[in-house]
Short mmCIF file of C-alpha atoms (C1' of nucleotides) in Angstrom, two decimals:
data_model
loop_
_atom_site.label_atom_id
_atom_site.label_comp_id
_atom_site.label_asym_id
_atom_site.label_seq_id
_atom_site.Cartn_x
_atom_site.Cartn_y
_atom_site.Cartn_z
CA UNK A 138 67.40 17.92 -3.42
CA UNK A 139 67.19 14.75 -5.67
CA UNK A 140 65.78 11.40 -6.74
CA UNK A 141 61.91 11.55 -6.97
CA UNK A 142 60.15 7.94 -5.45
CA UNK A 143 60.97 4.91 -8.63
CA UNK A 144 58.06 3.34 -10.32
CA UNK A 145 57.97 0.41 -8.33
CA UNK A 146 58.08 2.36 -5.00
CA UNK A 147 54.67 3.92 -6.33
CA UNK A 148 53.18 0.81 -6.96
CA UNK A 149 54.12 -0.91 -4.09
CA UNK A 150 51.49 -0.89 -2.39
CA UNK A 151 49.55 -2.56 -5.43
CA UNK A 152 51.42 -5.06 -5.62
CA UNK A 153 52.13 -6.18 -1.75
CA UNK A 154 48.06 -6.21 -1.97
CA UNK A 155 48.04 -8.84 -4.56
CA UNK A 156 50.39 -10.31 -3.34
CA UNK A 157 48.85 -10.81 0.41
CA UNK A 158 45.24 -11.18 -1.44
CA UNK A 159 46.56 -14.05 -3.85
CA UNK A 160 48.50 -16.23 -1.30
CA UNK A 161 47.44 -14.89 2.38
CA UNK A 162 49.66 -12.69 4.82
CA UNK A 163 51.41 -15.91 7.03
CA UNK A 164 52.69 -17.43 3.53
CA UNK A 165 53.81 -14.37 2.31
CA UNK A 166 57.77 -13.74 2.78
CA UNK A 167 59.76 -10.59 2.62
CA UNK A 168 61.33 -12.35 -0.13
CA UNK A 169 58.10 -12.88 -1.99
CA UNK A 170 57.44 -8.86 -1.62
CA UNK A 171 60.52 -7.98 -2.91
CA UNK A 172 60.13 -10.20 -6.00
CA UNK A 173 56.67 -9.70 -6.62
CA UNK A 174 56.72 -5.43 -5.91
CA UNK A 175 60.53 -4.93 -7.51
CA UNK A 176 61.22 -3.00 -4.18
CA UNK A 177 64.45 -3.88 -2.34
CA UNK A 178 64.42 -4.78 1.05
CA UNK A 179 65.66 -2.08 2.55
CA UNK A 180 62.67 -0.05 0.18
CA UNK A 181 60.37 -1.76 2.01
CA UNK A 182 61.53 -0.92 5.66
CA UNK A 183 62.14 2.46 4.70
CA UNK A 184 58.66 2.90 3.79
CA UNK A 185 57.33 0.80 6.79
CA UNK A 186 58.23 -0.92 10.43
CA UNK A 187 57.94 -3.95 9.22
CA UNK A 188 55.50 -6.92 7.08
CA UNK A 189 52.67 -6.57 9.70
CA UNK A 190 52.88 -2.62 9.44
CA UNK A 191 52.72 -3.01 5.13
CA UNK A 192 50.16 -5.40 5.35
CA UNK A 193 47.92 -3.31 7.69
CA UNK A 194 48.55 -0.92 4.90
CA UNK A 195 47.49 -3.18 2.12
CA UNK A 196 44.11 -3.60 4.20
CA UNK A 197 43.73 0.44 3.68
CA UNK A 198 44.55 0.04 0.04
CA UNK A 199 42.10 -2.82 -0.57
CA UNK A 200 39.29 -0.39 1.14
CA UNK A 201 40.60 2.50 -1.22
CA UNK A 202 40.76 0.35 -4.28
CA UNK A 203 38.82 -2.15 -4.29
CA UNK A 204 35.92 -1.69 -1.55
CA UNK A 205 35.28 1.67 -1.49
CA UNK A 206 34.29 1.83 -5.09
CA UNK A 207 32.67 -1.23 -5.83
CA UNK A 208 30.17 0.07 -2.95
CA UNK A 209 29.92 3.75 -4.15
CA UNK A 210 26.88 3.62 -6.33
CA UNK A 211 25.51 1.67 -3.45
CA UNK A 212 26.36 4.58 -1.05
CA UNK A 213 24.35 7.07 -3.08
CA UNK A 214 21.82 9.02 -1.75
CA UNK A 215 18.42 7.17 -3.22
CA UNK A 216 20.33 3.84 -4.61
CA UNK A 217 17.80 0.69 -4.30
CA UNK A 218 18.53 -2.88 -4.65
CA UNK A 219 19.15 -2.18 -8.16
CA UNK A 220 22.25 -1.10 -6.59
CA UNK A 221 23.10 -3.96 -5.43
CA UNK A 222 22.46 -6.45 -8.12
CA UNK A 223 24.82 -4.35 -10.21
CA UNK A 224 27.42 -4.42 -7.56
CA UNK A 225 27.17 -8.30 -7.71
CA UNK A 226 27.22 -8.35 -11.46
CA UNK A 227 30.60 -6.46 -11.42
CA UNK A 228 32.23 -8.31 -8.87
CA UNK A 229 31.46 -11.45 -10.65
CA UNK A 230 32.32 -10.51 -14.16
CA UNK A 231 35.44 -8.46 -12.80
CA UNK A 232 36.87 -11.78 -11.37
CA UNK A 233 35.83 -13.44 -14.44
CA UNK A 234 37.74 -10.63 -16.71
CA UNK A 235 40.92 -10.75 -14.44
CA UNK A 236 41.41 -14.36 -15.94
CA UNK A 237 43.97 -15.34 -12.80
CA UNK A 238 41.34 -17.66 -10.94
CA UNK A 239 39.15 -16.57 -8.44
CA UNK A 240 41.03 -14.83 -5.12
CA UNK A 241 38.21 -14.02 -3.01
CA UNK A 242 37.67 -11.39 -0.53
CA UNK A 243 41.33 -9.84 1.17
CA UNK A 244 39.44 -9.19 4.14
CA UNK A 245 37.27 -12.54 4.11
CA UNK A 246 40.49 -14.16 3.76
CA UNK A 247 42.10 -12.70 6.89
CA UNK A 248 39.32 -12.74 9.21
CA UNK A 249 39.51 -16.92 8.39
CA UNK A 250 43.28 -16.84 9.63
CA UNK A 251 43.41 -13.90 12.10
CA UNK A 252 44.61 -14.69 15.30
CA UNK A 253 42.10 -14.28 18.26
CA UNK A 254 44.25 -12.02 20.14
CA UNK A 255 45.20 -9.85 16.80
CA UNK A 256 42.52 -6.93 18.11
CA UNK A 257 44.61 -4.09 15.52
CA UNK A 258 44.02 -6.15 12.61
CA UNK A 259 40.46 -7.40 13.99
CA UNK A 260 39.00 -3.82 13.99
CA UNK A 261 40.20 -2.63 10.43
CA UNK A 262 38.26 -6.48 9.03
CA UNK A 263 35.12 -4.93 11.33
CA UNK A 264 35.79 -1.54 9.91
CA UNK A 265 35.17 -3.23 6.43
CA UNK A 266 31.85 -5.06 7.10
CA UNK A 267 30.09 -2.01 9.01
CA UNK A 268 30.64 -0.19 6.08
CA UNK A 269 29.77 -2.99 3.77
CA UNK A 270 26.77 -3.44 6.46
CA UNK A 271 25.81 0.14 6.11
CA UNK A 272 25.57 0.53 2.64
CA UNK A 273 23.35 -2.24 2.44
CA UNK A 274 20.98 -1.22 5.18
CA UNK A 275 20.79 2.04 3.32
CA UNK A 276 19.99 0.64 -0.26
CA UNK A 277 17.25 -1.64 1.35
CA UNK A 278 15.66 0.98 3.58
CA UNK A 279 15.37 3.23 0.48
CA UNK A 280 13.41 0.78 -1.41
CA UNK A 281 11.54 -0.23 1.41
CA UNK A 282 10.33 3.39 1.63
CA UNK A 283 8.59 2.33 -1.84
CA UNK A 284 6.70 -0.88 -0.66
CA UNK A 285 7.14 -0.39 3.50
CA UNK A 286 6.42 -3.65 3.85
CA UNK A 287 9.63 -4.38 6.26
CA UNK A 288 9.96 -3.40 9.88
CA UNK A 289 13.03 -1.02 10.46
CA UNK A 290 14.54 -4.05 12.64
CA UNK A 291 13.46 -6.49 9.61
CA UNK A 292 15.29 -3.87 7.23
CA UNK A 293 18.54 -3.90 9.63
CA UNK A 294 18.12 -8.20 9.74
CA UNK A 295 18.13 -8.47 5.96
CA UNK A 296 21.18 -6.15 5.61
CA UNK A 297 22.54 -8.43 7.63
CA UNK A 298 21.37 -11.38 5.88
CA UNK A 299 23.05 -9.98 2.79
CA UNK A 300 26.69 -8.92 4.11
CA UNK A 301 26.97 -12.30 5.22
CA UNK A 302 25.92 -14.20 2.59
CA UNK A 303 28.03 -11.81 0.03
CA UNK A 304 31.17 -13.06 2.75
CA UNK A 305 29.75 -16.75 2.26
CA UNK A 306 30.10 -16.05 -1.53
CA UNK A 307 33.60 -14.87 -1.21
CA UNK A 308 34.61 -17.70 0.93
CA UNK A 309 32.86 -20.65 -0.98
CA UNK A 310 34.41 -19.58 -4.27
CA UNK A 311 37.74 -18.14 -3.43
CA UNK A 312 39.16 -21.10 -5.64
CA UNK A 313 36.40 -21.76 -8.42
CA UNK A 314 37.01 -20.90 -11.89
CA UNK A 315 33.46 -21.83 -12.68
CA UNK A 316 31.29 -18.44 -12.71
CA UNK A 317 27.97 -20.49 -13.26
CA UNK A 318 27.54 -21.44 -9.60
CA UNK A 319 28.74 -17.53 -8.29
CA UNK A 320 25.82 -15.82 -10.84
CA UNK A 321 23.44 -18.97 -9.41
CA UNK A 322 23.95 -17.77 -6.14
CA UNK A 323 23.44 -14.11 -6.87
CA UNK A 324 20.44 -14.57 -8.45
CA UNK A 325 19.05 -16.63 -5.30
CA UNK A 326 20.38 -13.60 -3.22
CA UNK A 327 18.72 -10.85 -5.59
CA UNK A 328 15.57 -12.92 -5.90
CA UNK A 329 15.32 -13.56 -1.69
CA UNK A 330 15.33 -9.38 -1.35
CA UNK A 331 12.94 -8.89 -3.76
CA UNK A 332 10.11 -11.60 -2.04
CA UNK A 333 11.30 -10.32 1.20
CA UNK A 334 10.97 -6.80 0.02
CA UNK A 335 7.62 -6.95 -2.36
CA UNK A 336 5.72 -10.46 -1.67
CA UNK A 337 3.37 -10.30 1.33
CA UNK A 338 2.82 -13.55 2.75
CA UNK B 172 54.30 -57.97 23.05
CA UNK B 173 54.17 -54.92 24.20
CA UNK B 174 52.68 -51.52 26.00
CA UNK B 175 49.67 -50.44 24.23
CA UNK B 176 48.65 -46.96 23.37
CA UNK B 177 49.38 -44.26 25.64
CA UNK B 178 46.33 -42.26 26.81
CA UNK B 179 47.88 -38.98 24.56
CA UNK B 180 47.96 -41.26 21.62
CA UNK B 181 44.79 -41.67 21.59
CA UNK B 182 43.74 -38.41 21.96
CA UNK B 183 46.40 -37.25 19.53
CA UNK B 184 44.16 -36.19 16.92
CA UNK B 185 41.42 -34.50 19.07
CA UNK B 186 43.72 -32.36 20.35
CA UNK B 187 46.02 -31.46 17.15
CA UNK B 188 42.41 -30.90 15.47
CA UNK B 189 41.21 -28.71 18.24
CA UNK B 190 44.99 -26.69 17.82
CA UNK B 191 44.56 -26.33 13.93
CA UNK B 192 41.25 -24.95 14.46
CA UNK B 193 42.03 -22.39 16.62
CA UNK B 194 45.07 -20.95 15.39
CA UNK B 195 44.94 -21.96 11.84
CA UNK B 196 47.21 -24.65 9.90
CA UNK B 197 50.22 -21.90 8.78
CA UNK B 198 51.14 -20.59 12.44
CA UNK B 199 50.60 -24.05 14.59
CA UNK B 200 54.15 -25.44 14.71
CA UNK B 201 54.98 -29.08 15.85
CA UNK B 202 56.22 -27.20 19.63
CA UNK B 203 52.53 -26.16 19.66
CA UNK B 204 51.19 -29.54 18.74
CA UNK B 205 54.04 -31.32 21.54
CA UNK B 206 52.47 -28.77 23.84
CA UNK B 207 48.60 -29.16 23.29
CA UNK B 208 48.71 -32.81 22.48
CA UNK B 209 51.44 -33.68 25.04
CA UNK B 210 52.44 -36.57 22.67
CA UNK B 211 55.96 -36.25 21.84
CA UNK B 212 57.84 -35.33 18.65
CA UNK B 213 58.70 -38.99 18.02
CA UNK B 214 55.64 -40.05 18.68
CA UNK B 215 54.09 -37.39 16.41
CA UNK B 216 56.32 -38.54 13.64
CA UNK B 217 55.77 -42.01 14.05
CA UNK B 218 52.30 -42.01 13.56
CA UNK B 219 52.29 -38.99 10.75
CA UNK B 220 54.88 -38.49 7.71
CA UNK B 221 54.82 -34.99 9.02
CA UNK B 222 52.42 -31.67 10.13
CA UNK B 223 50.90 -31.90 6.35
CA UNK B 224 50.13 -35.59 6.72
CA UNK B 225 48.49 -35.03 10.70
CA UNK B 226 46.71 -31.96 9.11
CA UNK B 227 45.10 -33.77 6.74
CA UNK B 228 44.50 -36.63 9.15
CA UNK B 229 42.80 -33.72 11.53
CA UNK B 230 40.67 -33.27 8.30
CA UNK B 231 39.16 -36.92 8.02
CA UNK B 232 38.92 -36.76 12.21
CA UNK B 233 36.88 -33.03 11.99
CA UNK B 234 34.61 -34.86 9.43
CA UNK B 235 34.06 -38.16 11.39
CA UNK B 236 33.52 -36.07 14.59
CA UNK B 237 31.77 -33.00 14.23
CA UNK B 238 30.69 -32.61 10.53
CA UNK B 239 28.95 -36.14 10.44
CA UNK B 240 27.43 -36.35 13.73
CA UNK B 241 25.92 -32.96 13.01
CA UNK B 242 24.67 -33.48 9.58
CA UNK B 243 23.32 -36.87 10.55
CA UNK B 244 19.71 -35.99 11.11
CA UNK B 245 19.85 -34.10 7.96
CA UNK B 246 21.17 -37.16 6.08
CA UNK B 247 18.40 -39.25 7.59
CA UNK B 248 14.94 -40.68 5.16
CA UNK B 249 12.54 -38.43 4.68
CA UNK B 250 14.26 -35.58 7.02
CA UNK B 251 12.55 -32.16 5.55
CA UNK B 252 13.73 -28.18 6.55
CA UNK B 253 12.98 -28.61 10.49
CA UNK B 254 16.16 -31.31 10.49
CA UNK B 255 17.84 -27.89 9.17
CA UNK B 256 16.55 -25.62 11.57
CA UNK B 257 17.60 -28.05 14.14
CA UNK B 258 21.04 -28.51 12.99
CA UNK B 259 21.68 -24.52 12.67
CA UNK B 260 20.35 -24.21 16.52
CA UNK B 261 22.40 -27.93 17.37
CA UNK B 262 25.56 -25.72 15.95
CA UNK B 263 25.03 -22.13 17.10
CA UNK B 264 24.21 -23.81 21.29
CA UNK B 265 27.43 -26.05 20.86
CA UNK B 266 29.38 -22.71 20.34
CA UNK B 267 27.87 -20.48 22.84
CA UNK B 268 28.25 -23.76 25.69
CA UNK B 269 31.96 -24.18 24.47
CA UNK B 270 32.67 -20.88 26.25
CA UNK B 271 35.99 -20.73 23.99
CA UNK B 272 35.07 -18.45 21.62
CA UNK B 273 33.88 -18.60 18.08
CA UNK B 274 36.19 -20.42 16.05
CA UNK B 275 34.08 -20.93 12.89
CA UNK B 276 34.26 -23.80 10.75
CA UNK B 277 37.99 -25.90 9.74
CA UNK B 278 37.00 -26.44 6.36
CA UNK B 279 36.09 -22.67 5.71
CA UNK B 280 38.96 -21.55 7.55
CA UNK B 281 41.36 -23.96 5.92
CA UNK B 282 39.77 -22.94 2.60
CA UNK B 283 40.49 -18.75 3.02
CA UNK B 284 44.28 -20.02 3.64
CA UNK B 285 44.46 -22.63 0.86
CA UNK B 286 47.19 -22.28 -1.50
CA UNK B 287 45.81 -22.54 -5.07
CA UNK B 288 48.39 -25.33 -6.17
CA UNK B 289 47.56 -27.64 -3.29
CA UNK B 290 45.06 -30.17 -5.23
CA UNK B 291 45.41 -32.78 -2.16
CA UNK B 292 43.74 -30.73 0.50
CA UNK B 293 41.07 -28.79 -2.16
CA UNK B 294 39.75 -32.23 -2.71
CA UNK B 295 39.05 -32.74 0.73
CA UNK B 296 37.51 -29.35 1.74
CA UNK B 297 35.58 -29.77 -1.86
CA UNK B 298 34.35 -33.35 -0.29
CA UNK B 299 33.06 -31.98 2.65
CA UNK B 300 31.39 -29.25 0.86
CA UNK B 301 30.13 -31.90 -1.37
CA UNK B 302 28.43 -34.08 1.75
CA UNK B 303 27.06 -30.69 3.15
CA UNK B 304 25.32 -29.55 0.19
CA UNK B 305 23.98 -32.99 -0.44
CA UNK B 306 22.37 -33.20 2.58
CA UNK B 307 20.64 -29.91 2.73
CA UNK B 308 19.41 -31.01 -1.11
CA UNK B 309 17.79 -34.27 0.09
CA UNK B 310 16.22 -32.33 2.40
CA UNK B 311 15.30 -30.03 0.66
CA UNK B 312 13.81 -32.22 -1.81
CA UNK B 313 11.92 -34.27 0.73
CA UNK B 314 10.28 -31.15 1.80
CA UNK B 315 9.40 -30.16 -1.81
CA UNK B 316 7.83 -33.30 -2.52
CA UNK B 317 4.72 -31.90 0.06
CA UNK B 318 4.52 -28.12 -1.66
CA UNK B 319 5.45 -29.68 -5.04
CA UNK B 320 6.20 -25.15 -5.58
CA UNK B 321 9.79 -25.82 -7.02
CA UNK B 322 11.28 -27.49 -10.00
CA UNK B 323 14.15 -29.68 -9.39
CA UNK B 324 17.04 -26.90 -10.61
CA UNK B 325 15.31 -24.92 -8.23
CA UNK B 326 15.46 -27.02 -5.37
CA UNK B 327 19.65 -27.25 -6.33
CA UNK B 328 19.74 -23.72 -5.97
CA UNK B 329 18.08 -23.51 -2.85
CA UNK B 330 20.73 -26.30 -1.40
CA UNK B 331 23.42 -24.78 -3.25
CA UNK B 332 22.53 -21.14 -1.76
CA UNK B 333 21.98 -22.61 2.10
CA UNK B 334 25.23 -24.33 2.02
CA UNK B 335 27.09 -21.23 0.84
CA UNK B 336 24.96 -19.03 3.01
CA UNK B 337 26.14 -20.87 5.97
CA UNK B 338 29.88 -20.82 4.82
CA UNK B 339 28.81 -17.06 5.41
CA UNK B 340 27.60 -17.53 8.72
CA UNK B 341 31.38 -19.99 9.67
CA UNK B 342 33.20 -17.31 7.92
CA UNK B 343 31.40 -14.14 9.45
CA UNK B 344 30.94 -15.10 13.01
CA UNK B 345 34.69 -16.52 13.81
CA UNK B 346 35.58 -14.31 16.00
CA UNK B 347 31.99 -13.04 17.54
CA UNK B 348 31.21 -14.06 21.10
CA UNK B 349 27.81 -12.39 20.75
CA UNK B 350 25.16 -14.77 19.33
CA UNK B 351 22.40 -12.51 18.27
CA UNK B 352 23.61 -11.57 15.12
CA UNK B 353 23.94 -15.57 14.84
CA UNK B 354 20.36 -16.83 15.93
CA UNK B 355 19.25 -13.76 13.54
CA UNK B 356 20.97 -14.74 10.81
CA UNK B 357 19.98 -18.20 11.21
CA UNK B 358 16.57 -17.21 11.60
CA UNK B 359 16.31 -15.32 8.42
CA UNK B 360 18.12 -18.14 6.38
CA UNK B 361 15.30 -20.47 7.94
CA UNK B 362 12.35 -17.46 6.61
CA UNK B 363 14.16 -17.44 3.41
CA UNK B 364 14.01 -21.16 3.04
CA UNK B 365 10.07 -21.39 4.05
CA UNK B 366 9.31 -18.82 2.06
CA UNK B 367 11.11 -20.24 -0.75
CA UNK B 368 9.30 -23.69 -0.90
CA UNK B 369 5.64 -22.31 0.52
CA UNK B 370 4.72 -19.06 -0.19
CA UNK B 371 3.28 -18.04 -3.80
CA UNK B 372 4.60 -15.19 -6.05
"C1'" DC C 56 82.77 15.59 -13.59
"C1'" DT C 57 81.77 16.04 -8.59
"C1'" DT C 58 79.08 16.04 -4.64
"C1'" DG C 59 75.13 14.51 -2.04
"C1'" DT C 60 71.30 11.56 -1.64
"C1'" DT C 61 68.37 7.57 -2.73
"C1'" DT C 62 68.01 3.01 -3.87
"C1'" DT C 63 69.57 -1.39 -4.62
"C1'" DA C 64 71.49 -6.17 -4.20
"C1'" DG C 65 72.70 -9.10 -1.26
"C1'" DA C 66 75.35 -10.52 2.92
"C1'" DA C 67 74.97 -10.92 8.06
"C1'" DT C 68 72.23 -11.81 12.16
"C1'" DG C 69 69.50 -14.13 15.17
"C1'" DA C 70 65.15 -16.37 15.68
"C1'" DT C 71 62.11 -20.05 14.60
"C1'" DC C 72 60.69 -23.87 12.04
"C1'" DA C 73 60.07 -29.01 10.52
"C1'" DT C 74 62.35 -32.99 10.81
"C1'" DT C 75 65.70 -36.43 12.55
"C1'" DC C 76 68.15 -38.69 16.09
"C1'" DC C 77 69.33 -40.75 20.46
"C1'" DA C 78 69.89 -41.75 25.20
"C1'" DT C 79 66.76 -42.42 28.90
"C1'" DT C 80 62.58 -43.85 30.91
"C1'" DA C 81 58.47 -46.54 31.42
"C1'" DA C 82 55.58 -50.20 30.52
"C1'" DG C 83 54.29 -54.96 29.39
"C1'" DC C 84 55.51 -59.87 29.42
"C1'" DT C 85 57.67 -64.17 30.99
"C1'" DA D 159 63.78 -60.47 38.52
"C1'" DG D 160 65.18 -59.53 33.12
"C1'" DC D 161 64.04 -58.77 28.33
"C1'" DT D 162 61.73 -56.15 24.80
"C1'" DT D 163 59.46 -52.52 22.88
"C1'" DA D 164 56.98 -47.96 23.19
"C1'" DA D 165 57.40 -43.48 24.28
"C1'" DT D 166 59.67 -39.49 25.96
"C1'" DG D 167 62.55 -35.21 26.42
"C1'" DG D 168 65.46 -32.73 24.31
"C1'" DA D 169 69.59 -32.00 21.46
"C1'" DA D 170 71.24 -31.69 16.54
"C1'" DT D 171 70.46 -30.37 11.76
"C1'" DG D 172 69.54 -27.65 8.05
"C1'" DA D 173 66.19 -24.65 6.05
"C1'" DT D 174 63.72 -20.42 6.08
"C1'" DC D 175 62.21 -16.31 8.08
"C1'" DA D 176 62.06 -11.06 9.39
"C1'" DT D 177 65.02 -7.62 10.09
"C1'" DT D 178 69.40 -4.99 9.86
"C1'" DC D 179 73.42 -3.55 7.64
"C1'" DT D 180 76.73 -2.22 4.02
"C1'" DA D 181 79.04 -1.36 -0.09
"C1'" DA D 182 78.06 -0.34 -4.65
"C1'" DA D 183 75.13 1.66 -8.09
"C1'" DA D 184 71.85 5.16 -9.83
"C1'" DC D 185 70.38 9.51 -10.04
"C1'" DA D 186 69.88 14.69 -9.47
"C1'" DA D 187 71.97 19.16 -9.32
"C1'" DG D 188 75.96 22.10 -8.89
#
DNA sequence: CTTGTTTTAGAATGATCATTCCATTAAGCT
DNA sequence: AGCTTAATGGAATGATCATTCTAAAACAAG
């Protein structure tokens, strides 16, 4: 039997994401998801329980989409912290190329609004920084092997150090059109690993 | 004439503050604001044009109360990086005594949850920003003016890259109750900075 | 075209929200 | 005491919300 999924059922989950991403999940109405994805109401319920269920989807699709290959080359077996100057490079210049104004982090975004008590949506944003954690632990222990200058705890610190500033990043410029400031504070970031990794003191 | 301010009414704007910080400007209603504050509706309203106007009021109060007081010693002649170091330890105690939970900082949180078109609030998160970043500058600068190591765009940098690194720290740690990854991160941001302004490449 | 299914537009429902209003209460002042 | 004003609790209003429902439209296959 019949009808195949429409076009805008397929990319429905794209565009509840921007949608959510652009103007945050408590201002978002059911209304503004069915003008913004072309999907009918009833689309959307047959597809999922409800806004909280799609938007706990939309968290999976970001990590498909978005996270999960912007951090790939930093997930590589061997990557350094050559890794992960190009991963800041093409987050900057891909929210400079998008042109709509700077959105942030999805995930940075919620955790700033998530209720306390949330604890489903709370372990998918924790989900997102251990693996954001991890792959920057990994890229900094590699090229410590090369100078092992850093303590396995110091090497666990600084990937610390990192994810969080990267989420300070994504928080101080979610609404900053100016890219000078973002690449300033990349190349602080970049130049703080490389002392930390190479400069005895 | 007259009765003078009830005791509620004068804590009207701790309390609303205290409300908007926890559960975030979008899902505190004016029943949660009767309830916390225990002023009434009329009273709310006839001290406030409405919940924008008190939010924004909350704003000023969060500045005058916790954002000042705190960046004080920072602000102060000749204060150098240990005024920072204190303030970072000042802020991480005065979360782990308040028992409450972590519920980072009201200007990042109100910034994750901004809508893009609202110009009247941007300007005052951008203020604060402003006041925090000048502070760790001067700072900054003081303690510069004993290495003499960094040029003056340097030094911006530097202030630029602790203020945004700590938005990290607000932003990251809302909704930890464990304060090592905290003290470390703190720690490491207080290396970074010593490094920065001492140590020879 | 006809039959069966999917999808849609939009109305209906019931909850919740910000804001306004008012009768009652409580406080200060003479 | 009585007068005046501040403040309250809570009802009324009108908007908006998430969710459900339905009749019509769109599509596939016989």
């Amino acid at each position: 039997m019949s009808r195949p999924k429409s076009e805008s059922r397929a990319a429905l989950l794209d565009n509840a994401l921007s949608t959510f991403w652009k103007m945050g999940y408590h201002v978002v109405s059911m209304g503004d998801l069915v003008r913004e994805t072309g999907v009918s109401r009833g689309g959307i319920y047959s597809d999922f329980k409800g806004k909280r269920e799609l938007f706990h989807a939309c968290l999976e699709h970001y990590q498909d989409t978005f996270v999960g290959p912007s951090l790939a080359p930093i997930e590589e077996d061997g990557a350094g912290i050559a890794a992960i100057a190009k991963y800041l490079e093409t987050l900057i210049s891909s929210i400079e190329q998008s042109g709509e104004g700077v959105i942030g982090c999805l995930v940075v975004n919620t955790s700033a609004q998530l209720d306390p008590d949330d604890t489903d949506t709370r372990a998918l944003l924790e989900k997102h920084f251990k693996r954001q954690e991890d792959a920057f632990h990994a890229a900094i222990s590699n090229e410590n092997n090369i100078s092992k200058k850093l303590s396995e705890s110091e090497v666990k610190a600084l990937a610390q150090f990192v994810t969080t500033s990267i989420q300070g990043l994504a928080s101080r410029f979610r609404n900053t059109t100016d890219m000078k400031p973002l690449r300033q504070y990349a190349d602080s970031l970049m130049q703080i690993l490389k002392v930390q990794l190479y400069n005895d003191q």
